[in-house]
PDB file of C-alpha atoms in Angstrom:
ATOM      1  CA  MET A 115      66.806 -31.854 129.585  1.00  0.00           C
ATOM      2  CA  ASP A 116      67.382 -34.699 127.038  1.00  0.00           C
ATOM      3  CA  ILE A 117      70.968 -35.559 126.487  1.00  0.00           C
ATOM      4  CA  ASN A 118      70.357 -37.153 123.050  1.00  0.00           C
ATOM      5  CA  GLY A 119      71.233 -34.704 120.222  1.00  0.00           C
ATOM      6  CA  THR A 120      73.047 -32.102 122.403  1.00  0.00           C
ATOM      7  CA  VAL A 121      76.732 -31.072 122.481  1.00  0.00           C
ATOM      8  CA  ALA A 122      78.769 -31.485 125.707  1.00  0.00           C
ATOM      9  CA  LEU A 123      82.027 -29.806 126.500  1.00  0.00           C
ATOM     10  CA  ILE A 124      84.083 -31.640 129.026  1.00  0.00           C
ATOM     11  CA  THR A 125      87.345 -30.439 130.665  1.00  0.00           C
ATOM     12  CA  GLY A 126      89.783 -33.039 131.859  1.00  0.00           C
ATOM     13  CA  GLY A 127      88.061 -35.201 129.342  1.00  0.00           C
ATOM     14  CA  ALA A 128      90.959 -37.547 128.546  1.00  0.00           C
ATOM     15  CA  SER A 129      91.010 -39.518 131.765  1.00  0.00           C
ATOM     16  CA  GLY A 130      89.388 -40.195 135.083  1.00  0.00           C
ATOM     17  CA  LEU A 131      86.061 -38.419 135.910  1.00  0.00           C
ATOM     18  CA  GLY A 132      86.136 -36.478 132.761  1.00  0.00           C
ATOM     19  CA  ALA A 133      86.536 -39.549 130.490  1.00  0.00           C
ATOM     20  CA  ALA A 134      83.914 -41.432 132.304  1.00  0.00           C
ATOM     21  CA  THR A 135      81.577 -38.476 131.889  1.00  0.00           C
ATOM     22  CA  ALA A 136      82.282 -38.201 128.124  1.00  0.00           C
ATOM     23  CA  ARG A 137      81.650 -41.789 127.632  1.00  0.00           C
ATOM     24  CA  ARG A 138      78.453 -41.684 129.543  1.00  0.00           C
ATOM     25  CA  LEU A 139      77.154 -38.602 127.674  1.00  0.00           C
ATOM     26  CA  PHE A 140      78.287 -40.068 124.270  1.00  0.00           C
ATOM     27  CA  ASP A 141      76.544 -43.300 124.946  1.00  0.00           C
ATOM     28  CA  ALA A 142      73.372 -41.204 125.653  1.00  0.00           C
ATOM     29  CA  GLY A 143      73.444 -39.599 122.319  1.00  0.00           C
ATOM     30  CA  ALA A 144      75.505 -36.404 122.851  1.00  0.00           C
ATOM     31  CA  SER A 145      78.500 -35.210 120.814  1.00  0.00           C
ATOM     32  CA  VAL A 146      81.359 -34.573 123.099  1.00  0.00           C
ATOM     33  CA  VAL A 147      84.234 -32.079 122.809  1.00  0.00           C
ATOM     34  CA  LEU A 148      87.122 -33.204 125.157  1.00  0.00           C
ATOM     35  CA  ILE A 149      89.486 -30.529 126.528  1.00  0.00           C
ATOM     36  CA  ASP A 150      92.716 -31.694 127.971  1.00  0.00           C
ATOM     37  CA  LEU A 151      96.419 -30.920 127.763  1.00  0.00           C
ATOM     38  CA  PRO A 152      98.284 -31.618 124.451  1.00  0.00           C
ATOM     39  CA  SER A 153     100.260 -34.364 126.248  1.00  0.00           C
ATOM     40  CA  SER A 154      97.095 -36.241 127.327  1.00  0.00           C
ATOM     41  CA  ALA A 155      95.503 -39.248 125.679  1.00  0.00           C
ATOM     42  CA  GLY A 156      92.677 -37.128 124.482  1.00  0.00           C
ATOM     43  CA  ALA A 157      93.161 -37.754 120.752  1.00  0.00           C
ATOM     44  CA  ALA A 158      93.077 -41.538 121.263  1.00  0.00           C
ATOM     45  CA  PHE A 159      90.087 -41.377 123.561  1.00  0.00           C
ATOM     46  CA  ALA A 160      88.143 -39.419 120.952  1.00  0.00           C
ATOM     47  CA  ALA A 161      89.076 -41.989 118.263  1.00  0.00           C
ATOM     48  CA  GLU A 162      87.984 -44.903 120.583  1.00  0.00           C
ATOM     49  CA  LEU A 163      84.543 -43.184 121.187  1.00  0.00           C
ATOM     50  CA  ASN A 164      84.179 -42.473 117.378  1.00  0.00           C
ATOM     51  CA  GLY A 165      85.044 -46.209 116.824  1.00  0.00           C
ATOM     52  CA  ALA A 166      87.959 -45.307 114.670  1.00  0.00           C
ATOM     53  CA  GLY A 167      90.428 -47.591 116.430  1.00  0.00           C
ATOM     54  CA  GLY A 168      93.265 -45.268 115.584  1.00  0.00           C
ATOM     55  CA  SER A 169      95.190 -42.653 117.595  1.00  0.00           C
ATOM     56  CA  GLY A 170      93.933 -39.683 115.614  1.00  0.00           C
ATOM     57  CA  GLY A 171      91.693 -36.935 117.083  1.00  0.00           C
ATOM     58  CA  GLY A 172      87.920 -36.474 116.723  1.00  0.00           C
ATOM     59  CA  GLY A 173      85.897 -35.865 113.667  1.00  0.00           C
ATOM     60  CA  GLY A 174      84.358 -39.265 113.146  1.00  0.00           C
ATOM     61  CA  ASP A 175      80.641 -39.764 113.315  1.00  0.00           C
ATOM     62  CA  ARG A 176      78.538 -42.540 114.635  1.00  0.00           C
ATOM     63  CA  ALA A 177      74.849 -42.550 114.818  1.00  0.00           C
ATOM     64  CA  GLY A 178      74.838 -38.770 114.610  1.00  0.00           C
ATOM     65  CA  ARG A 179      77.338 -38.345 117.389  1.00  0.00           C
ATOM     66  CA  THR A 180      80.997 -37.326 117.311  1.00  0.00           C
ATOM     67  CA  ALA A 181      83.887 -36.891 119.661  1.00  0.00           C
ATOM     68  CA  VAL A 182      86.340 -34.232 119.254  1.00  0.00           C
ATOM     69  CA  PHE A 183      89.535 -33.642 121.097  1.00  0.00           C
ATOM     70  CA  VAL A 184      90.625 -29.997 121.492  1.00  0.00           C
ATOM     71  CA  PRO A 185      94.138 -29.697 123.168  1.00  0.00           C
ATOM     72  CA  ALA A 186      93.880 -26.771 125.458  1.00  0.00           C
ATOM     73  CA  ASP A 187      94.893 -25.217 128.917  1.00  0.00           C
ATOM     74  CA  VAL A 188      91.713 -24.324 130.809  1.00  0.00           C
ATOM     75  CA  THR A 189      93.394 -21.224 131.973  1.00  0.00           C
ATOM     76  CA  SER A 190      93.863 -19.834 128.626  1.00  0.00           C
ATOM     77  CA  GLU A 191      91.113 -17.589 127.079  1.00  0.00           C
ATOM     78  CA  THR A 192      92.274 -18.324 123.679  1.00  0.00           C
ATOM     79  CA  ASP A 193      92.290 -22.083 124.025  1.00  0.00           C
ATOM     80  CA  VAL A 194      88.983 -22.407 125.710  1.00  0.00           C
ATOM     81  CA  GLN A 195      87.237 -20.025 123.221  1.00  0.00           C
ATOM     82  CA  ALA A 196      88.502 -22.321 120.510  1.00  0.00           C
ATOM     83  CA  ALA A 197      87.138 -25.225 122.186  1.00  0.00           C
ATOM     84  CA  VAL A 198      83.808 -23.505 122.727  1.00  0.00           C
ATOM     85  CA  ASP A 199      83.635 -22.499 119.114  1.00  0.00           C
ATOM     86  CA  THR A 200      84.344 -26.126 118.073  1.00  0.00           C
ATOM     87  CA  ALA A 201      81.444 -27.340 120.226  1.00  0.00           C
ATOM     88  CA  VAL A 202      78.889 -24.674 118.968  1.00  0.00           C
ATOM     89  CA  ALA A 203      79.940 -25.769 115.341  1.00  0.00           C
ATOM     90  CA  LEU A 204      78.772 -29.285 116.048  1.00  0.00           C
ATOM     91  CA  GLY A 205      75.297 -28.294 117.426  1.00  0.00           C
ATOM     92  CA  PRO A 206      73.552 -26.878 120.457  1.00  0.00           C
ATOM     93  CA  LEU A 207      76.067 -26.572 123.229  1.00  0.00           C
ATOM     94  CA  ARG A 208      73.912 -27.559 126.166  1.00  0.00           C
ATOM     95  CA  ILE A 209      76.206 -29.398 128.561  1.00  0.00           C
ATOM     96  CA  VAL A 210      79.417 -28.289 130.123  1.00  0.00           C
ATOM     97  CA  VAL A 211      81.225 -30.393 132.788  1.00  0.00           C
ATOM     98  CA  ASN A 212      84.525 -28.973 134.411  1.00  0.00           C
ATOM     99  CA  CYS A 213      86.644 -31.926 135.555  1.00  0.00           C
ATOM    100  CA  ALA A 214      90.177 -30.466 134.890  1.00  0.00           C
ATOM    101  CA  GLY A 215      92.024 -29.922 138.092  1.00  0.00           C
ATOM    102  CA  VAL A 216      95.297 -30.407 140.108  1.00  0.00           C
ATOM    103  CA  ALA A 217      95.770 -31.528 143.678  1.00  0.00           C
ATOM    104  CA  THR A 218      99.374 -30.510 144.344  1.00  0.00           C
ATOM    105  CA  PRO A 219      99.865 -30.989 148.120  1.00  0.00           C
ATOM    106  CA  GLY A 220     101.761 -28.523 150.400  1.00  0.00           C
ATOM    107  CA  LYS A 221     101.872 -27.552 153.900  1.00  0.00           C
ATOM    108  CA  VAL A 222     102.022 -23.844 154.876  1.00  0.00           C
ATOM    109  CA  LEU A 223     105.171 -24.667 156.958  1.00  0.00           C
ATOM    110  CA  GLY A 224     106.710 -27.769 155.408  1.00  0.00           C
ATOM    111  CA  ARG A 225     110.080 -29.630 155.891  1.00  0.00           C
ATOM    112  CA  ASP A 226     111.540 -27.335 153.341  1.00  0.00           C
ATOM    113  CA  GLY A 227     110.284 -23.989 154.751  1.00  0.00           C
ATOM    114  CA  VAL A 228     107.342 -21.737 153.870  1.00  0.00           C
ATOM    115  CA  LEU A 229     105.008 -22.933 151.060  1.00  0.00           C
ATOM    116  CA  PRO A 230     106.092 -20.998 147.920  1.00  0.00           C
ATOM    117  CA  LEU A 231     103.388 -18.577 146.811  1.00  0.00           C
ATOM    118  CA  ASP A 232     103.757 -19.812 143.280  1.00  0.00           C
ATOM    119  CA  ALA A 233     102.697 -23.322 144.193  1.00  0.00           C
ATOM    120  CA  PHE A 234      99.592 -22.049 146.034  1.00  0.00           C
ATOM    121  CA  SER A 235      98.830 -19.843 143.065  1.00  0.00           C
ATOM    122  CA  ARG A 236      99.111 -22.587 140.517  1.00  0.00           C
ATOM    123  CA  VAL A 237      96.501 -24.684 142.297  1.00  0.00           C
ATOM    124  CA  ILE A 238      94.129 -21.745 142.438  1.00  0.00           C
ATOM    125  CA  GLN A 239      94.905 -20.775 138.771  1.00  0.00           C
ATOM    126  CA  VAL A 240      93.903 -24.183 137.366  1.00  0.00           C
ATOM    127  CA  ASN A 241      91.000 -25.275 139.772  1.00  0.00           C
ATOM    128  CA  LEU A 242      89.275 -22.093 140.322  1.00  0.00           C
ATOM    129  CA  ILE A 243      90.205 -19.702 137.562  1.00  0.00           C
ATOM    130  CA  GLY A 244      90.301 -22.366 134.995  1.00  0.00           C
ATOM    131  CA  THR A 245      86.838 -23.566 135.960  1.00  0.00           C
ATOM    132  CA  PHE A 246      85.517 -20.026 135.889  1.00  0.00           C
ATOM    133  CA  ASN A 247      87.273 -19.324 132.542  1.00  0.00           C
ATOM    134  CA  VAL A 248      85.439 -22.260 130.891  1.00  0.00           C
ATOM    135  CA  LEU A 249      82.193 -21.494 132.557  1.00  0.00           C
ATOM    136  CA  ARG A 250      82.082 -17.871 131.570  1.00  0.00           C
ATOM    137  CA  LEU A 251      82.923 -18.476 127.887  1.00  0.00           C
ATOM    138  CA  ALA A 252      80.579 -21.470 127.614  1.00  0.00           C
ATOM    139  CA  ALA A 253      77.688 -19.592 129.318  1.00  0.00           C
ATOM    140  CA  ALA A 254      78.013 -16.845 126.710  1.00  0.00           C
ATOM    141  CA  ALA A 255      77.641 -19.439 123.976  1.00  0.00           C
ATOM    142  CA  MET A 256      74.657 -21.169 125.724  1.00  0.00           C
ATOM    143  CA  ALA A 257      72.889 -17.837 126.311  1.00  0.00           C
ATOM    144  CA  ALA A 258      72.815 -17.351 122.476  1.00  0.00           C
ATOM    145  CA  THR A 259      71.410 -20.907 121.873  1.00  0.00           C
ATOM    146  CA  GLU A 260      67.662 -21.427 121.168  1.00  0.00           C
ATOM    147  CA  PRO A 261      65.970 -23.013 124.207  1.00  0.00           C
ATOM    148  CA  ALA A 262      64.907 -26.523 124.291  1.00  0.00           C
ATOM    149  CA  SER A 263      61.739 -27.942 125.984  1.00  0.00           C
ATOM    150  CA  THR A 264      62.129 -30.175 128.918  1.00  0.00           C
ATOM    151  CA  GLU A 265      60.140 -33.359 129.349  1.00  0.00           C
ATOM    152  CA  LEU A 266      58.092 -31.960 132.281  1.00  0.00           C
ATOM    153  CA  GLY A 267      57.627 -28.485 130.807  1.00  0.00           C
ATOM    154  CA  GLY A 268      59.483 -25.245 130.607  1.00  0.00           C
ATOM    155  CA  PRO A 269      62.233 -24.116 128.284  1.00  0.00           C
ATOM    156  CA  GLU A 270      65.945 -24.620 129.080  1.00  0.00           C
ATOM    157  CA  ARG A 271      69.204 -23.696 127.370  1.00  0.00           C
ATOM    158  CA  GLY A 272      71.783 -25.647 129.147  1.00  0.00           C
ATOM    159  CA  VAL A 273      73.532 -26.797 132.400  1.00  0.00           C
ATOM    160  CA  ILE A 274      77.121 -26.160 133.697  1.00  0.00           C
ATOM    161  CA  ILE A 275      78.435 -28.811 136.145  1.00  0.00           C
ATOM    162  CA  ASN A 276      81.533 -27.965 138.003  1.00  0.00           C
ATOM    163  CA  THR A 277      83.785 -30.264 140.201  1.00  0.00           C
ATOM    164  CA  ALA A 278      84.660 -29.314 143.712  1.00  0.00           C
ATOM    165  CA  SER A 279      85.658 -31.923 146.305  1.00  0.00           C
ATOM    166  CA  VAL A 280      84.906 -32.881 149.834  1.00  0.00           C
ATOM    167  CA  ALA A 281      88.061 -31.055 150.659  1.00  0.00           C
ATOM    168  CA  ALA A 282      86.027 -27.904 150.283  1.00  0.00           C
ATOM    169  CA  PHE A 283      84.429 -28.943 153.513  1.00  0.00           C
ATOM    170  CA  ASP A 284      86.837 -31.408 155.113  1.00  0.00           C
ATOM    171  CA  GLY A 285      90.238 -30.099 154.034  1.00  0.00           C
ATOM    172  CA  GLN A 286      93.180 -31.994 155.390  1.00  0.00           C
ATOM    173  CA  ILE A 287      96.544 -31.005 156.522  1.00  0.00           C
ATOM    174  CA  GLY A 288      98.656 -30.145 153.363  1.00  0.00           C
ATOM    175  CA  GLN A 289      95.562 -29.093 151.347  1.00  0.00           C
ATOM    176  CA  PRO A 290      95.272 -25.374 151.990  1.00  0.00           C
ATOM    177  CA  ALA A 291      95.530 -24.593 148.194  1.00  0.00           C
ATOM    178  CA  TYR A 292      93.376 -27.430 147.012  1.00  0.00           C
ATOM    179  CA  ALA A 293      90.702 -26.922 149.709  1.00  0.00           C
ATOM    180  CA  ALA A 294      90.604 -23.144 148.928  1.00  0.00           C
ATOM    181  CA  SER A 295      90.247 -23.651 145.273  1.00  0.00           C
ATOM    182  CA  LYS A 296      87.528 -26.267 145.606  1.00  0.00           C
ATOM    183  CA  GLY A 297      85.659 -24.300 148.506  1.00  0.00           C
ATOM    184  CA  ALA A 298      85.619 -21.400 146.057  1.00  0.00           C
ATOM    185  CA  VAL A 299      84.166 -23.405 143.268  1.00  0.00           C
ATOM    186  CA  ALA A 300      81.402 -24.521 145.690  1.00  0.00           C
ATOM    187  CA  ALA A 301      80.907 -20.948 146.888  1.00  0.00           C
ATOM    188  CA  MET A 302      80.433 -19.418 143.542  1.00  0.00           C
ATOM    189  CA  THR A 303      77.911 -22.042 142.399  1.00  0.00           C
ATOM    190  CA  LEU A 304      74.723 -20.304 143.981  1.00  0.00           C
ATOM    191  CA  PRO A 305      75.389 -16.698 142.768  1.00  0.00           C
ATOM    192  CA  ILE A 306      76.113 -17.819 139.229  1.00  0.00           C
ATOM    193  CA  ALA A 307      73.030 -20.043 139.142  1.00  0.00           C
ATOM    194  CA  ARG A 308      71.045 -17.234 140.275  1.00  0.00           C
ATOM    195  CA  GLU A 309      72.535 -14.848 137.641  1.00  0.00           C
ATOM    196  CA  LEU A 310      72.241 -17.310 134.736  1.00  0.00           C
ATOM    197  CA  ALA A 311      68.600 -18.292 135.571  1.00  0.00           C
ATOM    198  CA  ARG A 312      67.576 -15.485 133.284  1.00  0.00           C
ATOM    199  CA  SER A 313      69.372 -17.156 130.522  1.00  0.00           C
ATOM    200  CA  LEU A 314      67.826 -20.417 131.368  1.00  0.00           C
ATOM    201  CA  VAL A 315      71.194 -22.032 132.250  1.00  0.00           C
ATOM    202  CA  ARG A 316      71.521 -24.044 135.356  1.00  0.00           C
ATOM    203  CA  VAL A 317      74.712 -24.414 137.421  1.00  0.00           C
ATOM    204  CA  VAL A 318      75.421 -27.406 139.733  1.00  0.00           C
ATOM    205  CA  THR A 319      78.590 -28.477 141.479  1.00  0.00           C
ATOM    206  CA  ILE A 320      79.658 -32.097 142.402  1.00  0.00           C
ATOM    207  CA  ALA A 321      81.944 -32.575 145.369  1.00  0.00           C
ATOM    208  CA  PRO A 322      83.356 -36.094 145.039  1.00  0.00           C
ATOM    209  CA  GLY A 323      85.031 -37.994 147.862  1.00  0.00           C
ATOM    210  CA  ILE A 324      87.687 -40.490 147.230  1.00  0.00           C
ATOM    211  CA  PHE A 325      87.558 -41.882 143.722  1.00  0.00           C
ATOM    212  CA  GLU A 326      89.542 -44.242 141.466  1.00  0.00           C
ATOM    213  CA  THR A 327      91.234 -41.623 139.337  1.00  0.00           C
ATOM    214  CA  PRO A 328      94.761 -41.525 137.797  1.00  0.00           C
ATOM    215  CA  MET A 329      95.916 -39.500 140.696  1.00  0.00           C
ATOM    216  CA  MET A 330      94.771 -42.345 143.097  1.00  0.00           C
ATOM    217  CA  ALA A 331      96.271 -45.010 140.810  1.00  0.00           C
ATOM    218  CA  GLY A 332      99.709 -43.731 141.730  1.00  0.00           C
ATOM    219  CA  LEU A 333      99.312 -44.900 145.316  1.00  0.00           C
ATOM    220  CA  PRO A 334     100.152 -48.529 146.247  1.00  0.00           C
ATOM    221  CA  GLN A 335      97.239 -50.947 146.200  1.00  0.00           C
ATOM    222  CA  ASP A 336      97.179 -51.405 150.088  1.00  0.00           C
ATOM    223  CA  ALA A 337      96.956 -47.638 150.531  1.00  0.00           C
ATOM    224  CA  GLN A 338      94.033 -47.402 148.046  1.00  0.00           C
ATOM    225  CA  GLU A 339      92.279 -50.151 149.980  1.00  0.00           C
ATOM    226  CA  SER A 340      92.922 -48.481 153.347  1.00  0.00           C
ATOM    227  CA  LEU A 341      91.318 -45.230 151.950  1.00  0.00           C
ATOM    228  CA  GLY A 342      88.379 -47.192 150.595  1.00  0.00           C
ATOM    229  CA  ARG A 343      87.801 -48.773 154.024  1.00  0.00           C
ATOM    230  CA  GLN A 344      87.397 -45.189 155.391  1.00  0.00           C
ATOM    231  CA  VAL A 345      84.233 -44.660 153.409  1.00  0.00           C
ATOM    232  CA  PRO A 346      81.224 -45.541 155.565  1.00  0.00           C
ATOM    233  CA  HIS A 347      79.104 -47.177 152.771  1.00  0.00           C
ATOM    234  CA  PRO A 348      79.930 -48.440 150.235  1.00  0.00           C
ATOM    235  CA  SER A 349      83.279 -49.076 151.882  1.00  0.00           C
ATOM    236  CA  ARG A 350      85.477 -48.753 148.779  1.00  0.00           C
ATOM    237  CA  LEU A 351      86.782 -46.103 146.427  1.00  0.00           C
ATOM    238  CA  GLY A 352      84.139 -44.323 144.179  1.00  0.00           C
ATOM    239  CA  LYS A 353      84.041 -45.287 140.526  1.00  0.00           C
ATOM    240  CA  PRO A 354      84.286 -42.779 137.896  1.00  0.00           C
ATOM    241  CA  ALA A 355      81.181 -44.213 136.202  1.00  0.00           C
ATOM    242  CA  GLU A 356      79.239 -43.222 139.451  1.00  0.00           C
ATOM    243  CA  TYR A 357      80.330 -39.689 139.091  1.00  0.00           C
ATOM    244  CA  ALA A 358      79.255 -39.836 135.415  1.00  0.00           C
ATOM    245  CA  ASN A 359      75.837 -41.160 136.342  1.00  0.00           C
ATOM    246  CA  LEU A 360      75.358 -38.252 138.662  1.00  0.00           C
ATOM    247  CA  VAL A 361      76.201 -35.868 135.794  1.00  0.00           C
ATOM    248  CA  ALA A 362      73.662 -37.464 133.561  1.00  0.00           C
ATOM    249  CA  HIS A 363      71.092 -37.187 136.308  1.00  0.00           C
ATOM    250  CA  ILE A 364      71.706 -33.483 136.914  1.00  0.00           C
ATOM    251  CA  VAL A 365      71.328 -32.828 133.025  1.00  0.00           C
ATOM    252  CA  GLU A 366      68.032 -34.737 133.012  1.00  0.00           C
ATOM    253  CA  ASN A 367      66.634 -33.240 136.291  1.00  0.00           C
ATOM    254  CA  ALA A 368      65.699 -29.516 135.737  1.00  0.00           C
ATOM    255  CA  MET A 369      65.086 -28.830 139.345  1.00  0.00           C
ATOM    256  CA  LEU A 370      68.603 -29.465 140.211  1.00  0.00           C
ATOM    257  CA  ASN A 371      70.162 -25.956 140.216  1.00  0.00           C
ATOM    258  CA  GLY A 372      72.414 -23.847 142.444  1.00  0.00           C
ATOM    259  CA  GLU A 373      73.433 -26.817 144.487  1.00  0.00           C
ATOM    260  CA  THR A 374      76.727 -28.477 145.580  1.00  0.00           C
ATOM    261  CA  ILE A 375      76.124 -32.253 145.891  1.00  0.00           C
ATOM    262  CA  ARG A 376      78.439 -34.412 147.930  1.00  0.00           C
ATOM    263  CA  LEU A 377      79.213 -37.841 146.268  1.00  0.00           C
ATOM    264  CA  ASP A 378      81.169 -39.511 148.952  1.00  0.00           C
ATOM    265  CA  GLY A 379      79.602 -42.523 150.537  1.00  0.00           C
ATOM    266  CA  ALA A 380      79.160 -40.446 153.687  1.00  0.00           C
ATOM    267  CA  ILE A 381      82.901 -39.960 154.362  1.00  0.00           C
ATOM    268  CA  ARG A 382      84.070 -37.003 156.433  1.00  0.00           C
ATOM    269  CA  MET A 383      87.909 -36.682 156.069  1.00  0.00           C
ATOM    270  CA  GLY A 384      90.023 -36.497 159.097  1.00  0.00           C
ATOM    271  CA  PRO A 385      92.774 -33.888 159.777  1.00  0.00           C
ATOM    272  CA  LYS A 386      95.290 -36.132 157.932  1.00  0.00           C
TER     273      LYS A 386
END
């Protein structure tokens, strides 16, 4: 599917993997709707993409493209529906990328006692329920969109790309909630892809390894370098642009469907 002339909805779009993805798709000719929390830098980033140079939100236009920031909580049906409606108003919504997530650590039996159920539930709520909330509402909008022809033949309405993690397969000590949430995202990829095939919508999941994200930036530099050396090749942290490049390839390659793709430099995480 050609990226140019489409509309892309990206959660967690104000920073990290989401921001890199938004920039990559915008540069390829898509309008982008950025979903992130009201406290994020989403408005400023949308303005940057639009070339406004200010701190306001979206609404600008450059060469037929526009970037719009919609403050939203991915677990809110009302918030997400408003963002989907905003995307549909801009043109054909054909790309959805779920990057929003949290990685709050916590052992089952920690120094302060048993892991609070609320702490476990919150990670599941954001990473799994939030991803599904966006997916289901966006899929409904995509299913009502006129199909587009692909370069190699055959109609297509859109593609939904979710973000899991290598923790779905190599979860470490202290990651029961995170690994469970990301494992569930990977597990639901195939059944949803099979269901949405009749609507000409593809579903693919990316499972990144250790990437340079705001979460990683909070670690000391020597700790980041140590983690990078654990990656067999290339022996470094992943770049958000590399995630974004894979997103673009998934969009353009119509045979990628129902799959979870590890993007990790061949790392396999140890127990801790």
